[in-house]
Amino acid sequence: MTYVASPSYDRNDASRASNLRQCLETARRRLDETSHNSETEKIETLVASAVEAGWEEEEVREALSAGGEQGNKVPEHKPPVPTIGVVPSSSF
């Protein structure tokens, strides 16, 4: 079983969701490094570990699905700024 840290905040605290995401991200990185299981098996392992640590299953699944949506976004890269005509200061 993968280690997931216990909640640091009460169920009604606004910081709880952010705390959960941080705990899951840490556990997920470790799981990705050490496990060759399928994506579905990794998610089920994370859910089981988080519930055992004291998180609610519904909030864990919600955080995992929200994280998956964010993870699928391709970061936008701005084109590089042209440097034609720029002379390094060491050339003076």
Short mmCIF file of N, CA and C in Angstrom, two decimals:
data_model
loop_
_atom_site.label_atom_id
_atom_site.label_comp_id
_atom_site.label_asym_id
_atom_site.label_seq_id
_atom_site.Cartn_x
_atom_site.Cartn_y
_atom_site.Cartn_z
N MET A 1 0.85 -1.18 0.00
CA MET A 1 0.00 0.00 0.00
C MET A 1 0.89 1.24 0.00
N THR A 2 0.45 2.25 -0.67
CA THR A 2 1.18 3.52 -0.78
C THR A 2 0.82 4.41 0.40
N TYR A 3 1.81 5.12 0.92
CA TYR A 3 1.57 6.02 2.04
C TYR A 3 0.94 7.32 1.56
N VAL A 4 -0.17 7.69 2.19
CA VAL A 4 -0.81 8.99 1.98
C VAL A 4 -0.92 9.63 3.35
N ALA A 5 -0.46 10.85 3.50
CA ALA A 5 -0.50 11.54 4.79
C ALA A 5 -1.93 11.77 5.25
N SER A 6 -2.11 11.80 6.55
CA SER A 6 -3.42 12.05 7.15
C SER A 6 -3.82 13.51 6.99
N PRO A 7 -5.11 13.80 7.07
CA PRO A 7 -5.57 15.19 6.95
C PRO A 7 -4.99 16.07 8.05
N SER A 8 -4.63 17.27 7.68
CA SER A 8 -4.12 18.24 8.65
C SER A 8 -5.19 19.23 9.07
N TYR A 9 -6.34 19.19 8.39
CA TYR A 9 -7.41 20.15 8.64
C TYR A 9 -8.73 19.42 8.87
N ASP A 10 -9.61 20.09 9.60
CA ASP A 10 -10.95 19.58 9.86
C ASP A 10 -11.76 19.51 8.56
N ARG A 11 -12.78 18.68 8.55
CA ARG A 11 -13.61 18.50 7.35
C ARG A 11 -14.22 19.80 6.82
N ASN A 12 -14.46 20.76 7.68
CA ASN A 12 -15.10 22.01 7.27
C ASN A 12 -14.11 23.12 6.94
N ASP A 13 -12.82 22.85 7.03
CA ASP A 13 -11.81 23.86 6.78
C ASP A 13 -11.57 24.00 5.27
N ALA A 14 -11.47 25.24 4.81
CA ALA A 14 -11.28 25.52 3.38
C ALA A 14 -9.93 25.00 2.87
N SER A 15 -8.95 24.86 3.74
CA SER A 15 -7.61 24.42 3.34
C SER A 15 -7.52 22.90 3.16
N ARG A 16 -8.57 22.19 3.53
CA ARG A 16 -8.54 20.73 3.47
C ARG A 16 -8.34 20.21 2.04
N ALA A 17 -9.03 20.80 1.06
CA ALA A 17 -8.92 20.32 -0.33
C ALA A 17 -7.49 20.50 -0.85
N SER A 18 -6.89 21.62 -0.55
CA SER A 18 -5.52 21.87 -0.98
C SER A 18 -4.55 20.91 -0.29
N ASN A 19 -4.79 20.63 0.98
CA ASN A 19 -3.98 19.69 1.74
C ASN A 19 -4.09 18.29 1.12
N LEU A 20 -5.30 17.90 0.75
CA LEU A 20 -5.52 16.59 0.13
C LEU A 20 -4.78 16.50 -1.20
N ARG A 21 -4.89 17.52 -2.04
CA ARG A 21 -4.21 17.49 -3.34
C ARG A 21 -2.70 17.33 -3.16
N GLN A 22 -2.15 18.04 -2.20
CA GLN A 22 -0.71 17.96 -1.94
C GLN A 22 -0.33 16.55 -1.49
N CYS A 23 -1.11 15.96 -0.59
CA CYS A 23 -0.84 14.60 -0.11
C CYS A 23 -0.93 13.59 -1.26
N LEU A 24 -1.95 13.75 -2.10
CA LEU A 24 -2.13 12.82 -3.22
C LEU A 24 -1.03 12.97 -4.27
N GLU A 25 -0.62 14.21 -4.54
CA GLU A 25 0.45 14.44 -5.52
C GLU A 25 1.75 13.78 -5.08
N THR A 26 2.07 13.90 -3.81
CA THR A 26 3.28 13.29 -3.27
C THR A 26 3.20 11.78 -3.38
N ALA A 27 2.08 11.22 -2.97
CA ALA A 27 1.90 9.77 -3.03
C ALA A 27 1.90 9.28 -4.48
N ARG A 28 1.29 10.05 -5.37
CA ARG A 28 1.21 9.67 -6.78
C ARG A 28 2.60 9.64 -7.43
N ARG A 29 3.43 10.64 -7.13
CA ARG A 29 4.78 10.66 -7.68
C ARG A 29 5.55 9.40 -7.25
N ARG A 30 5.43 9.06 -5.99
CA ARG A 30 6.11 7.87 -5.46
C ARG A 30 5.56 6.61 -6.12
N LEU A 31 4.27 6.54 -6.27
CA LEU A 31 3.64 5.37 -6.90
C LEU A 31 4.07 5.25 -8.35
N ASP A 32 4.15 6.36 -9.06
CA ASP A 32 4.58 6.34 -10.46
C ASP A 32 6.02 5.85 -10.59
N GLU A 33 6.85 6.18 -9.60
CA GLU A 33 8.25 5.77 -9.63
C GLU A 33 8.43 4.28 -9.32
N THR A 34 7.55 3.73 -8.51
CA THR A 34 7.78 2.37 -8.01
C THR A 34 6.83 1.31 -8.54
N SER A 35 5.73 1.69 -9.15
CA SER A 35 4.72 0.72 -9.56
C SER A 35 4.60 0.63 -11.07
N HIS A 36 4.37 -0.58 -11.54
CA HIS A 36 4.14 -0.81 -12.97
C HIS A 36 2.67 -1.16 -13.22
N ASN A 37 1.82 -0.88 -12.24
CA ASN A 37 0.39 -1.16 -12.37
C ASN A 37 -0.26 -0.24 -13.39
N SER A 38 -1.46 -0.60 -13.80
CA SER A 38 -2.21 0.24 -14.74
C SER A 38 -2.67 1.51 -14.03
N GLU A 39 -3.11 2.47 -14.81
CA GLU A 39 -3.60 3.74 -14.27
C GLU A 39 -4.77 3.51 -13.31
N THR A 40 -5.67 2.63 -13.68
CA THR A 40 -6.84 2.32 -12.84
C THR A 40 -6.40 1.71 -11.52
N GLU A 41 -5.44 0.81 -11.55
CA GLU A 41 -4.95 0.18 -10.32
C GLU A 41 -4.25 1.21 -9.43
N LYS A 42 -3.52 2.13 -10.04
CA LYS A 42 -2.85 3.16 -9.25
C LYS A 42 -3.87 4.06 -8.55
N ILE A 43 -4.93 4.42 -9.26
CA ILE A 43 -5.97 5.26 -8.67
C ILE A 43 -6.64 4.54 -7.50
N GLU A 44 -6.96 3.26 -7.70
CA GLU A 44 -7.60 2.50 -6.62
C GLU A 44 -6.67 2.36 -5.42
N THR A 45 -5.38 2.21 -5.66
CA THR A 45 -4.40 2.14 -4.57
C THR A 45 -4.37 3.46 -3.81
N LEU A 46 -4.36 4.57 -4.54
CA LEU A 46 -4.36 5.89 -3.90
C LEU A 46 -5.61 6.11 -3.07
N VAL A 47 -6.76 5.73 -3.63
CA VAL A 47 -8.03 5.90 -2.90
C VAL A 47 -8.02 5.08 -1.62
N ALA A 48 -7.63 3.82 -1.73
CA ALA A 48 -7.61 2.94 -0.55
C ALA A 48 -6.65 3.47 0.51
N SER A 49 -5.48 3.93 0.08
CA SER A 49 -4.49 4.45 1.03
C SER A 49 -4.97 5.73 1.70
N ALA A 50 -5.60 6.60 0.92
CA ALA A 50 -6.09 7.87 1.47
C ALA A 50 -7.23 7.63 2.45
N VAL A 51 -8.14 6.73 2.12
CA VAL A 51 -9.25 6.42 3.03
C VAL A 51 -8.70 5.84 4.34
N GLU A 52 -7.71 4.98 4.22
CA GLU A 52 -7.10 4.40 5.41
C GLU A 52 -6.42 5.47 6.27
N ALA A 53 -5.93 6.53 5.63
CA ALA A 53 -5.26 7.62 6.35
C ALA A 53 -6.25 8.59 7.00
N GLY A 54 -7.54 8.47 6.67
CA GLY A 54 -8.54 9.33 7.31
C GLY A 54 -9.28 10.27 6.38
N TRP A 55 -9.00 10.20 5.08
CA TRP A 55 -9.72 11.04 4.11
C TRP A 55 -11.03 10.36 3.74
N GLU A 56 -11.99 11.15 3.29
CA GLU A 56 -13.28 10.62 2.82
C GLU A 56 -13.12 10.15 1.37
N GLU A 57 -13.67 9.00 1.04
CA GLU A 57 -13.51 8.45 -0.30
C GLU A 57 -14.02 9.41 -1.38
N GLU A 58 -15.15 10.05 -1.12
CA GLU A 58 -15.72 10.97 -2.11
C GLU A 58 -14.79 12.15 -2.40
N GLU A 59 -14.20 12.74 -1.36
CA GLU A 59 -13.31 13.87 -1.58
C GLU A 59 -12.02 13.43 -2.28
N VAL A 60 -11.57 12.22 -2.01
CA VAL A 60 -10.37 11.70 -2.66
C VAL A 60 -10.62 11.51 -4.15
N ARG A 61 -11.73 10.86 -4.48
CA ARG A 61 -12.05 10.63 -5.90
C ARG A 61 -12.26 11.96 -6.64
N GLU A 62 -12.87 12.90 -5.97
CA GLU A 62 -13.09 14.22 -6.58
C GLU A 62 -11.75 14.91 -6.85
N ALA A 63 -10.84 14.85 -5.88
CA ALA A 63 -9.52 15.47 -6.05
C ALA A 63 -8.73 14.79 -7.16
N LEU A 64 -8.83 13.47 -7.24
CA LEU A 64 -8.11 12.75 -8.29
C LEU A 64 -8.67 13.06 -9.67
N SER A 65 -9.99 13.17 -9.78
CA SER A 65 -10.57 13.47 -11.09
C SER A 65 -10.27 14.91 -11.49
N ALA A 66 -10.26 15.83 -10.54
CA ALA A 66 -9.91 17.23 -10.85
C ALA A 66 -8.44 17.33 -11.23
N GLY A 67 -7.59 16.59 -10.56
CA GLY A 67 -6.16 16.60 -10.88
C GLY A 67 -5.89 16.02 -12.24
N GLY A 68 -6.65 15.00 -12.63
CA GLY A 68 -6.48 14.39 -13.94
C GLY A 68 -6.85 15.35 -15.05
N GLU A 69 -7.89 16.15 -14.82
CA GLU A 69 -8.30 17.13 -15.84
C GLU A 69 -7.24 18.19 -16.00
N GLN A 70 -6.65 18.62 -14.89
CA GLN A 70 -5.60 19.63 -14.96
C GLN A 70 -4.35 19.06 -15.60
N GLY A 71 -4.06 17.79 -15.33
CA GLY A 71 -2.86 17.17 -15.86
C GLY A 71 -2.92 16.95 -17.36
N ASN A 72 -4.11 16.93 -17.95
CA ASN A 72 -4.24 16.69 -19.38
C ASN A 72 -4.04 17.94 -20.21
N LYS A 73 -3.99 19.08 -19.58
CA LYS A 73 -3.83 20.33 -20.32
C LYS A 73 -2.39 20.45 -20.80
N VAL A 74 -2.23 20.83 -22.04
CA VAL A 74 -0.90 21.04 -22.59
C VAL A 74 -0.49 22.47 -22.26
N PRO A 75 0.66 22.63 -21.63
CA PRO A 75 1.07 23.99 -21.29
C PRO A 75 1.32 24.80 -22.55
N GLU A 76 0.91 26.04 -22.50
CA GLU A 76 1.11 26.91 -23.64
C GLU A 76 2.51 27.51 -23.58
N HIS A 77 3.19 27.44 -24.70
CA HIS A 77 4.52 28.01 -24.77
C HIS A 77 4.49 29.22 -25.68
N LYS A 78 5.06 30.29 -25.21
CA LYS A 78 5.13 31.50 -26.03
C LYS A 78 6.33 31.35 -26.95
N PRO A 79 6.22 31.84 -28.16
CA PRO A 79 7.37 31.77 -29.06
C PRO A 79 8.51 32.60 -28.50
N PRO A 80 9.74 32.16 -28.76
CA PRO A 80 10.87 32.92 -28.23
C PRO A 80 10.95 34.31 -28.84
N VAL A 81 11.43 35.23 -28.07
CA VAL A 81 11.59 36.61 -28.53
C VAL A 81 12.83 36.64 -29.44
N PRO A 82 12.70 37.19 -30.65
CA PRO A 82 13.86 37.24 -31.54
C PRO A 82 14.98 38.07 -30.93
N THR A 83 16.21 37.62 -31.13
CA THR A 83 17.35 38.31 -30.53
C THR A 83 18.27 38.93 -31.59
N ILE A 84 17.77 39.10 -32.79
CA ILE A 84 18.58 39.71 -33.85
C ILE A 84 18.92 41.14 -33.46
N GLY A 85 20.18 41.47 -33.56
CA GLY A 85 20.60 42.83 -33.24
C GLY A 85 21.03 43.01 -31.81
N VAL A 86 20.87 41.97 -30.98
CA VAL A 86 21.26 42.08 -29.58
C VAL A 86 22.74 41.75 -29.47
N VAL A 87 23.50 42.62 -28.85
CA VAL A 87 24.94 42.42 -28.68
C VAL A 87 25.21 42.20 -27.20
N PRO A 88 25.92 41.12 -26.85
CA PRO A 88 26.24 40.91 -25.44
C PRO A 88 27.09 42.04 -24.88
N SER A 89 26.90 42.35 -23.63
CA SER A 89 27.63 43.46 -23.02
C SER A 89 29.13 43.22 -22.99
N SER A 90 29.56 41.97 -23.04
CA SER A 90 30.99 41.68 -23.03
C SER A 90 31.68 42.05 -24.34
N SER A 91 30.90 42.38 -25.37
CA SER A 91 31.47 42.75 -26.67
C SER A 91 31.87 44.21 -26.75
N PHE A 92 31.50 45.01 -25.77
CA PHE A 92 31.79 46.44 -25.84
C PHE A 92 33.21 46.72 -25.53
#
